[in-house]
Amino acid sequence: METLDELAERAARLILKARGETVAFTGAGVSAESGVPTFRGRDGLWKRFRPEELATPEAFERNPRLVWEWYRWRMEIIARARPNPAHLALAELEKLGLLRCVITQNVDGLHREAGQQCLVELHGNIWRARCTKCGHRVVFREPPREIPPRCPRCGALLRPDVVWFGEPLPEQEWRQALQLAREARVLLVIGTSGVVYPAALIPTIAKENGAKIIEINIEKTPITSIADIHIEAPAGKAIQKILEKIKQITRTPI
Ligand code: BJW
Ligand code: ZN
């Protein structure tokens, strides 16, 4: 078995060889170390809540207050969260010209807060809401006091501007993600269970177009079988290690 050190060094060499054509694809696991709960797994949100009761348009129609209460609770947690070493290392890789973009399924905005410039949010953003009637968008700075919040333009119900089950992904973001996946030479897949579609197609599309897949996760996933490197470690520790290796290698070129 390769050690974390050896795996990180191999990953670092692949990223350097890709000359800036590396793309990251992230999920809830990347924010776990910031204290944001994941969906699936041991302490996942779905253990305590039924997704069909909360993350569907039907649930919202049935009980907008309940759905908003759940989102407000999550906003409160996210408001206290700070980007962790994983978010920060990705932003640094971008600054170094080694990372082209981050495609995220997360709605917490922590990649942006870490300074990530190129960011594709596939499932929306929890700090945005949109009007169910006129489509007007609102950005929250803090969790809304009044639940459910109403549109400042027309007074109709606002809904979280996130993608629920059964809803299509935002068209422009999806198109951009597909293009990034096709053009990537390395895809870093970090902290996602890889079971929610169509986002879960990203690693396969990248692979089919010749990308090397580096997966970082604390456990194995359906993506592991196509990964060229699987690093079984917490995201923060693994990406920091890769960054450290990149700096070592570029300081002492062979
Ligand atoms: C760590 C770590 C650490 C932990 N370090 N790692 C079969 C049946 C029923 C439905 C379907 C079906 N097949 C396909 C569907 C459709 C459905 C779907 O995929 N369902 C599957 C679950 C079965 N998909 C949809 O409905 C999508 N839309 C769609 O298909 O539209 C079609 C359409 C087209 C045209 C017109 C109309 C319709 C939409 C999916 C939207 C998903 N939305 C959510 C909620 C977003 C809003 C919110 O946040 O409230 O997105 S669900 C939830 O899952 C959220 C996430 O972004 C997404 C992915 O989860 P993620 O990020 O992978 O997190 P976890 O928790 O699953 O995994 C965390 C991982 O991290 C684990 O692997 C851990 O090990 C790891 N980890 N700590 C590193 N420290
Ligand atoms: Zn409105």
Short mmCIF file of C-alpha atoms and ligand atoms in Angstrom, two decimals:
data_model
loop_
_atom_site.label_atom_id
_atom_site.label_comp_id
_atom_site.label_asym_id
_atom_site.label_seq_id
_atom_site.Cartn_x
_atom_site.Cartn_y
_atom_site.Cartn_z
CA MET A 1 0.00 0.00 0.00
CA GLU A 2 1.27 3.43 -0.95
CA THR A 3 1.58 5.98 1.83
CA LEU A 4 -0.19 9.36 1.76
CA ASP A 5 3.19 10.89 1.00
CA GLU A 6 3.73 8.68 -2.07
CA LEU A 7 0.18 9.12 -3.36
CA ALA A 8 0.39 12.90 -2.92
CA GLU A 9 3.68 12.99 -4.81
CA ARG A 10 2.20 11.02 -7.73
CA ALA A 11 -0.81 13.37 -7.73
CA ALA A 12 1.47 16.42 -7.65
CA ARG A 13 3.41 15.16 -10.68
CA LEU A 14 0.20 14.58 -12.65
CA ILE A 15 -1.04 18.09 -11.82
CA LEU A 16 2.28 19.66 -12.84
CA LYS A 17 2.28 17.66 -16.08
CA ALA A 18 -1.25 18.92 -16.87
CA ARG A 19 0.11 22.49 -17.02
CA GLY A 20 -2.96 24.26 -15.74
CA GLU A 21 -5.47 21.91 -17.33
CA THR A 22 -6.57 20.49 -13.98
CA VAL A 23 -10.18 20.86 -12.88
CA ALA A 24 -11.61 20.08 -9.43
CA PHE A 25 -15.04 18.53 -8.89
CA THR A 26 -16.17 18.85 -5.28
CA GLY A 27 -18.97 17.72 -3.00
CA ALA A 28 -20.11 18.06 0.59
CA GLY A 29 -17.00 16.26 1.95
CA VAL A 30 -14.84 19.26 1.04
CA SER A 31 -16.81 21.39 3.53
CA ALA A 32 -17.09 18.72 6.24
CA GLU A 33 -13.97 19.99 7.99
CA SER A 34 -15.58 23.45 8.12
CA GLY A 35 -18.40 21.94 10.17
CA VAL A 36 -20.99 21.83 7.37
CA PRO A 37 -22.88 18.51 7.54
CA THR A 38 -22.69 16.20 4.52
CA PHE A 39 -25.83 14.59 3.08
CA ARG A 40 -25.06 10.90 3.14
CA GLY A 41 -22.85 8.86 5.45
CA ARG A 42 -22.56 8.53 9.21
CA ASP A 43 -23.55 12.04 10.32
CA GLY A 44 -25.20 13.01 7.05
CA LEU A 45 -28.28 15.22 6.84
CA TRP A 46 -30.31 12.46 5.19
CA LYS A 47 -29.96 10.34 8.34
CA ARG A 48 -32.11 12.83 10.21
CA PHE A 49 -34.33 14.21 7.44
CA ARG A 50 -36.10 12.59 4.52
CA PRO A 51 -34.95 14.28 1.30
CA GLU A 52 -38.31 13.77 -0.36
CA GLU A 53 -39.83 15.81 2.48
CA LEU A 54 -37.41 18.68 2.09
CA ALA A 55 -35.42 18.82 -1.14
CA THR A 56 -38.12 18.53 -3.77
CA PRO A 57 -40.47 21.05 -5.43
CA GLU A 58 -43.41 18.97 -4.19
CA ALA A 59 -42.22 19.28 -0.59
CA PHE A 60 -41.99 23.04 -1.00
CA GLU A 61 -45.49 23.24 -2.45
CA ARG A 62 -46.83 21.16 0.41
CA ASN A 63 -45.06 22.97 3.22
CA PRO A 64 -42.92 25.98 2.31
CA ARG A 65 -42.46 26.92 5.96
CA LEU A 66 -40.97 23.54 6.90
CA VAL A 67 -38.60 23.62 3.92
CA TRP A 68 -37.53 27.20 4.73
CA GLU A 69 -36.97 26.27 8.36
CA TRP A 70 -34.58 23.54 7.25
CA TYR A 71 -32.74 25.93 4.93
CA ARG A 72 -32.59 28.63 7.58
CA TRP A 73 -31.06 26.14 10.04
CA ARG A 74 -28.45 25.17 7.45
CA MET A 75 -27.76 28.86 6.65
CA GLU A 76 -27.07 29.43 10.33
CA ILE A 77 -24.49 26.64 10.35
CA ILE A 78 -22.93 27.84 7.09
CA ALA A 79 -22.82 31.45 8.31
CA ARG A 80 -20.53 30.33 11.13
CA ALA A 81 -18.37 28.14 8.86
CA ARG A 82 -15.05 29.28 7.41
CA PRO A 83 -13.18 27.90 4.43
CA ASN A 84 -10.90 25.04 5.55
CA PRO A 85 -7.42 23.99 4.31
CA ALA A 86 -9.03 22.13 1.38
CA HIS A 87 -10.83 25.21 0.03
CA LEU A 88 -7.72 27.32 0.62
CA ALA A 89 -5.34 24.89 -1.08
CA LEU A 90 -7.59 24.78 -4.17
CA ALA A 91 -7.64 28.59 -4.33
CA GLU A 92 -3.84 28.59 -4.05
CA LEU A 93 -3.50 26.02 -6.86
CA GLU A 94 -5.56 28.37 -9.02
CA LYS A 95 -3.31 31.32 -8.15
CA LEU A 96 -0.27 29.24 -9.06
CA GLY A 97 -1.84 28.68 -12.50
CA LEU A 98 -2.22 24.97 -11.87
CA LEU A 99 -5.99 24.74 -11.45
CA ARG A 100 -8.34 25.94 -14.16
CA CYS A 101 -11.65 25.85 -12.32
CA VAL A 102 -13.68 24.27 -9.53
CA ILE A 103 -17.00 22.62 -10.35
CA THR A 104 -18.92 22.23 -7.10
CA GLN A 105 -22.16 20.59 -6.05
CA ASN A 106 -22.03 22.56 -2.80
CA VAL A 107 -24.38 25.43 -2.11
CA ASP A 108 -22.42 26.89 0.83
CA GLY A 109 -20.30 29.44 -1.06
CA LEU A 110 -17.12 28.46 0.85
CA HIS A 111 -15.01 28.05 -2.31
CA ARG A 112 -15.79 31.65 -3.22
CA GLU A 113 -15.01 32.80 0.30
CA ALA A 114 -11.63 31.04 0.01
CA GLY A 115 -10.88 33.21 -3.03
CA GLN A 116 -11.65 30.79 -5.86
CA GLN A 117 -12.09 32.86 -9.02
CA CYS A 118 -13.34 30.27 -11.48
CA LEU A 119 -16.23 28.48 -9.82
CA VAL A 120 -19.20 26.63 -11.29
CA GLU A 121 -21.98 26.05 -8.77
CA LEU A 122 -24.01 23.19 -10.21
CA HIS A 123 -26.66 23.02 -7.48
CA GLY A 124 -27.11 26.74 -6.83
CA ASN A 125 -26.30 28.75 -3.72
CA ILE A 126 -28.02 28.72 -0.35
CA TRP A 127 -27.54 32.50 0.06
CA ARG A 128 -29.72 33.19 -2.98
CA ALA A 129 -33.48 32.93 -3.26
CA ARG A 130 -35.75 33.41 -6.24
CA CYS A 131 -39.37 34.37 -6.62
CA THR A 132 -41.73 31.50 -7.42
CA LYS A 133 -43.84 33.91 -9.50
CA CYS A 134 -41.71 36.58 -11.19
CA GLY A 135 -38.27 34.94 -10.95
CA HIS A 136 -36.70 37.95 -9.19
CA ARG A 137 -33.49 36.95 -7.38
CA VAL A 138 -32.59 38.02 -3.85
CA VAL A 139 -29.23 37.61 -2.07
CA PHE A 140 -29.27 37.09 1.68
CA ARG A 141 -26.44 38.31 3.89
CA GLU A 142 -27.84 36.46 6.87
CA PRO A 143 -30.57 33.87 7.43
CA PRO A 144 -34.01 35.43 6.77
CA ARG A 145 -35.89 36.52 9.88
CA GLU A 146 -39.36 35.96 8.43
CA ILE A 147 -40.20 32.50 7.24
CA PRO A 148 -41.20 31.93 4.50
CA PRO A 149 -39.65 35.06 2.95
CA ARG A 150 -41.57 36.97 0.28
CA CYS A 151 -40.54 38.63 -2.97
CA PRO A 152 -39.74 42.36 -2.55
CA ARG A 153 -41.08 42.95 -6.11
CA CYS A 154 -44.39 41.10 -6.21
CA GLY A 155 -44.99 39.68 -2.74
CA ALA A 156 -45.12 36.03 -3.87
CA LEU A 157 -43.21 33.27 -2.08
CA LEU A 158 -39.45 33.15 -2.45
CA ARG A 159 -37.75 29.75 -2.74
CA PRO A 160 -34.12 28.79 -2.11
CA ASP A 161 -32.17 29.16 -5.37
CA VAL A 162 -30.86 25.60 -5.22
CA VAL A 163 -31.52 22.52 -7.36
CA TRP A 164 -33.96 20.04 -5.85
CA PHE A 165 -34.55 16.44 -6.90
CA GLY A 166 -36.41 16.24 -10.18
CA GLU A 167 -35.26 19.71 -11.28
CA PRO A 168 -32.85 20.41 -14.12
CA LEU A 169 -29.43 21.88 -13.38
CA PRO A 170 -28.92 25.54 -14.38
CA GLU A 171 -28.26 25.39 -18.12
CA GLN A 172 -25.22 27.65 -18.38
CA GLU A 173 -23.44 26.07 -15.40
CA TRP A 174 -24.09 22.57 -16.72
CA ARG A 175 -22.78 23.48 -20.17
CA GLN A 176 -19.65 25.04 -18.65
CA ALA A 177 -19.08 22.00 -16.43
CA LEU A 178 -19.37 19.65 -19.42
CA GLN A 179 -16.83 21.67 -21.38
CA LEU A 180 -14.40 21.78 -18.43
CA ALA A 181 -14.77 18.02 -17.94
CA ARG A 182 -14.08 17.33 -21.62
CA GLU A 183 -11.02 19.57 -21.71
CA ALA A 184 -9.46 18.57 -18.37
CA ARG A 185 -6.18 16.66 -18.35
CA VAL A 186 -6.55 15.96 -14.65
CA LEU A 187 -9.79 15.86 -12.67
CA LEU A 188 -9.51 16.13 -8.90
CA VAL A 189 -12.67 14.56 -7.42
CA ILE A 190 -12.99 15.62 -3.80
CA GLY A 191 -15.51 14.66 -1.12
CA THR A 192 -18.44 13.52 -3.20
CA SER A 193 -20.37 10.25 -2.93
CA GLY A 194 -20.84 10.36 -6.71
CA VAL A 195 -24.42 9.13 -6.63
CA VAL A 196 -26.41 12.24 -7.59
CA TYR A 197 -26.99 12.69 -11.31
CA PRO A 198 -26.35 14.36 -13.67
CA ALA A 199 -23.42 15.85 -11.66
CA ALA A 200 -22.00 12.35 -11.10
CA LEU A 201 -21.40 12.06 -14.87
CA ILE A 202 -18.56 14.62 -14.68
CA PRO A 203 -15.78 12.13 -13.71
CA THR A 204 -16.82 9.62 -16.39
CA ILE A 205 -16.94 12.33 -19.07
CA ALA A 206 -13.49 13.58 -18.06
CA LYS A 207 -12.11 10.04 -18.06
CA GLU A 208 -13.58 9.24 -21.50
CA ASN A 209 -11.90 12.35 -22.83
CA GLY A 210 -8.49 11.30 -21.58
CA ALA A 211 -8.25 12.93 -18.14
CA LYS A 212 -6.45 11.29 -15.23
CA ILE A 213 -8.75 11.02 -12.23
CA ILE A 214 -7.45 11.75 -8.73
CA GLU A 215 -10.03 10.98 -6.06
CA ILE A 216 -9.81 12.27 -2.49
CA ASN A 217 -12.36 10.82 -0.09
CA ILE A 218 -12.39 9.25 3.34
CA GLU A 219 -14.03 6.19 1.78
CA LYS A 220 -14.48 4.39 -1.52
CA THR A 221 -17.22 5.55 -3.90
CA PRO A 222 -18.59 4.47 -7.31
CA ILE A 223 -15.94 6.82 -8.79
CA THR A 224 -13.06 4.90 -7.17
CA SER A 225 -13.16 2.23 -9.91
CA ILE A 226 -12.19 4.78 -12.59
CA ALA A 227 -9.70 6.71 -10.43
CA ASP A 228 -6.03 6.63 -11.41
CA ILE A 229 -5.14 7.70 -7.89
CA HIS A 230 -7.44 7.21 -4.89
CA ILE A 231 -6.34 9.02 -1.75
CA GLU A 232 -8.30 7.78 1.25
CA ALA A 233 -7.86 10.73 3.60
CA PRO A 234 -9.65 13.89 4.73
CA ALA A 235 -9.71 16.53 1.99
CA GLY A 236 -7.79 19.23 3.89
CA LYS A 237 -4.91 16.95 4.78
CA ALA A 238 -4.67 15.38 1.30
CA ILE A 239 -4.78 18.58 -0.77
CA GLN A 240 -2.37 20.40 1.52
CA LYS A 241 0.01 17.46 1.11
CA ILE A 242 -0.30 17.61 -2.68
CA LEU A 243 0.38 21.36 -2.59
CA GLU A 244 3.42 20.78 -0.39
CA LYS A 245 4.73 18.17 -2.88
CA ILE A 246 4.15 20.53 -5.81
CA LYS A 247 6.21 23.19 -4.06
CA GLN A 248 8.98 20.68 -3.26
CA ILE A 249 9.15 19.36 -6.83
CA THR A 250 9.18 22.80 -8.44
CA ARG A 251 11.91 23.96 -6.05
CA THR A 252 14.11 20.96 -6.93
CA PRO A 253 13.39 20.12 -10.57
CA ILE A 254 14.69 16.76 -11.73
C1 BJW B 1 -15.17 13.37 2.89
C2 BJW B 1 -14.95 14.00 4.12
C3 BJW B 1 -13.70 14.62 4.29
C4 BJW B 1 -16.92 13.18 4.15
N1 BJW B 1 -12.80 14.60 3.29
N2 BJW B 1 -14.25 13.36 1.92
C5 BJW B 1 -33.21 7.10 -9.55
C6 BJW B 1 -34.27 7.29 -8.67
C7 BJW B 1 -34.74 8.57 -8.36
C8 BJW B 1 -34.17 9.68 -8.92
C9 BJW B 1 -33.10 9.48 -9.78
C10 BJW B 1 -32.64 8.23 -10.10
N3 BJW B 1 -31.60 8.37 -10.96
C11 BJW B 1 -31.40 9.67 -11.16
C12 BJW B 1 -32.32 10.38 -10.46
C13 BJW B 1 -32.46 11.81 -10.41
C14 BJW B 1 -31.81 12.46 -9.21
C15 BJW B 1 -30.70 11.60 -8.61
O1 BJW B 1 -29.56 11.65 -9.01
N4 BJW B 1 -31.04 10.79 -7.62
C16 BJW B 1 -30.08 9.84 -7.03
C17 BJW B 1 -29.83 10.22 -5.58
C18 BJW B 1 -30.63 8.47 -7.18
N5 BJW B 1 -31.27 13.69 -9.73
C19 BJW B 1 -32.00 14.79 -9.88
O2 BJW B 1 -33.16 14.81 -9.57
C20 BJW B 1 -31.30 15.97 -10.50
N6 BJW B 1 -32.10 16.49 -11.53
C21 BJW B 1 -32.45 15.79 -12.61
O3 BJW B 1 -32.09 14.65 -12.79
O4 BJW B 1 -33.24 16.48 -13.48
C22 BJW B 1 -33.75 15.81 -14.63
C23 BJW B 1 -34.60 16.80 -15.37
C24 BJW B 1 -34.22 17.21 -16.63
C25 BJW B 1 -35.01 18.12 -17.34
C26 BJW B 1 -36.15 18.63 -16.72
C27 BJW B 1 -36.52 18.26 -15.46
C28 BJW B 1 -35.74 17.31 -14.78
C29 BJW B 1 -31.12 17.08 -9.48
C30 BJW B 1 -30.27 16.69 -8.33
C31 BJW B 1 -30.23 17.81 -7.29
C32 BJW B 1 -29.50 17.40 -6.04
N7 BJW B 1 -29.76 18.35 -5.01
C33 BJW B 1 -29.08 18.23 -3.74
C34 BJW B 1 -29.69 19.29 -2.79
C35 BJW B 1 -29.18 20.69 -3.18
C36 BJW B 1 -29.75 21.78 -2.36
C37 BJW B 1 -29.37 21.68 -0.92
O5 BJW B 1 -28.18 21.65 -0.57
O6 BJW B 1 -30.29 21.63 -0.12
O7 BJW B 1 -27.68 18.44 -3.89
S1 BJW B 1 -29.15 16.59 -3.04
C38 BJW B 1 -27.54 16.61 -2.36
O8 BJW B 1 -26.70 15.63 -3.02
C39 BJW B 1 -26.95 17.98 -2.74
C40 BJW B 1 -25.55 17.61 -3.12
O9 BJW B 1 -24.96 18.61 -3.91
C41 BJW B 1 -25.70 16.29 -3.80
C42 BJW B 1 -24.45 15.48 -3.87
O10 BJW B 1 -24.00 15.09 -2.61
P1 BJW B 1 -22.45 15.06 -2.28
O11 BJW B 1 -21.87 16.39 -2.40
O12 BJW B 1 -21.81 13.97 -3.05
O13 BJW B 1 -22.47 14.74 -0.72
P2 BJW B 1 -22.66 13.35 0.04
O14 BJW B 1 -23.08 13.64 1.42
O15 BJW B 1 -23.48 12.40 -0.73
O16 BJW B 1 -21.19 12.74 0.06
C43 BJW B 1 -20.15 13.29 0.83
C44 BJW B 1 -18.89 12.54 0.52
O17 BJW B 1 -17.83 13.17 1.18
C45 BJW B 1 -18.91 11.08 0.98
O18 BJW B 1 -18.42 10.26 -0.06
C46 BJW B 1 -17.95 11.07 2.17
O19 BJW B 1 -17.22 9.85 2.28
C47 BJW B 1 -17.02 12.21 1.83
N8 BJW B 1 -16.39 12.89 2.96
N9 BJW B 1 -16.03 13.88 4.92
C48 BJW B 1 -13.08 13.98 2.16
N10 BJW B 1 -13.36 15.28 5.47
ZN ZN B 2 -41.74 38.18 -7.42
#
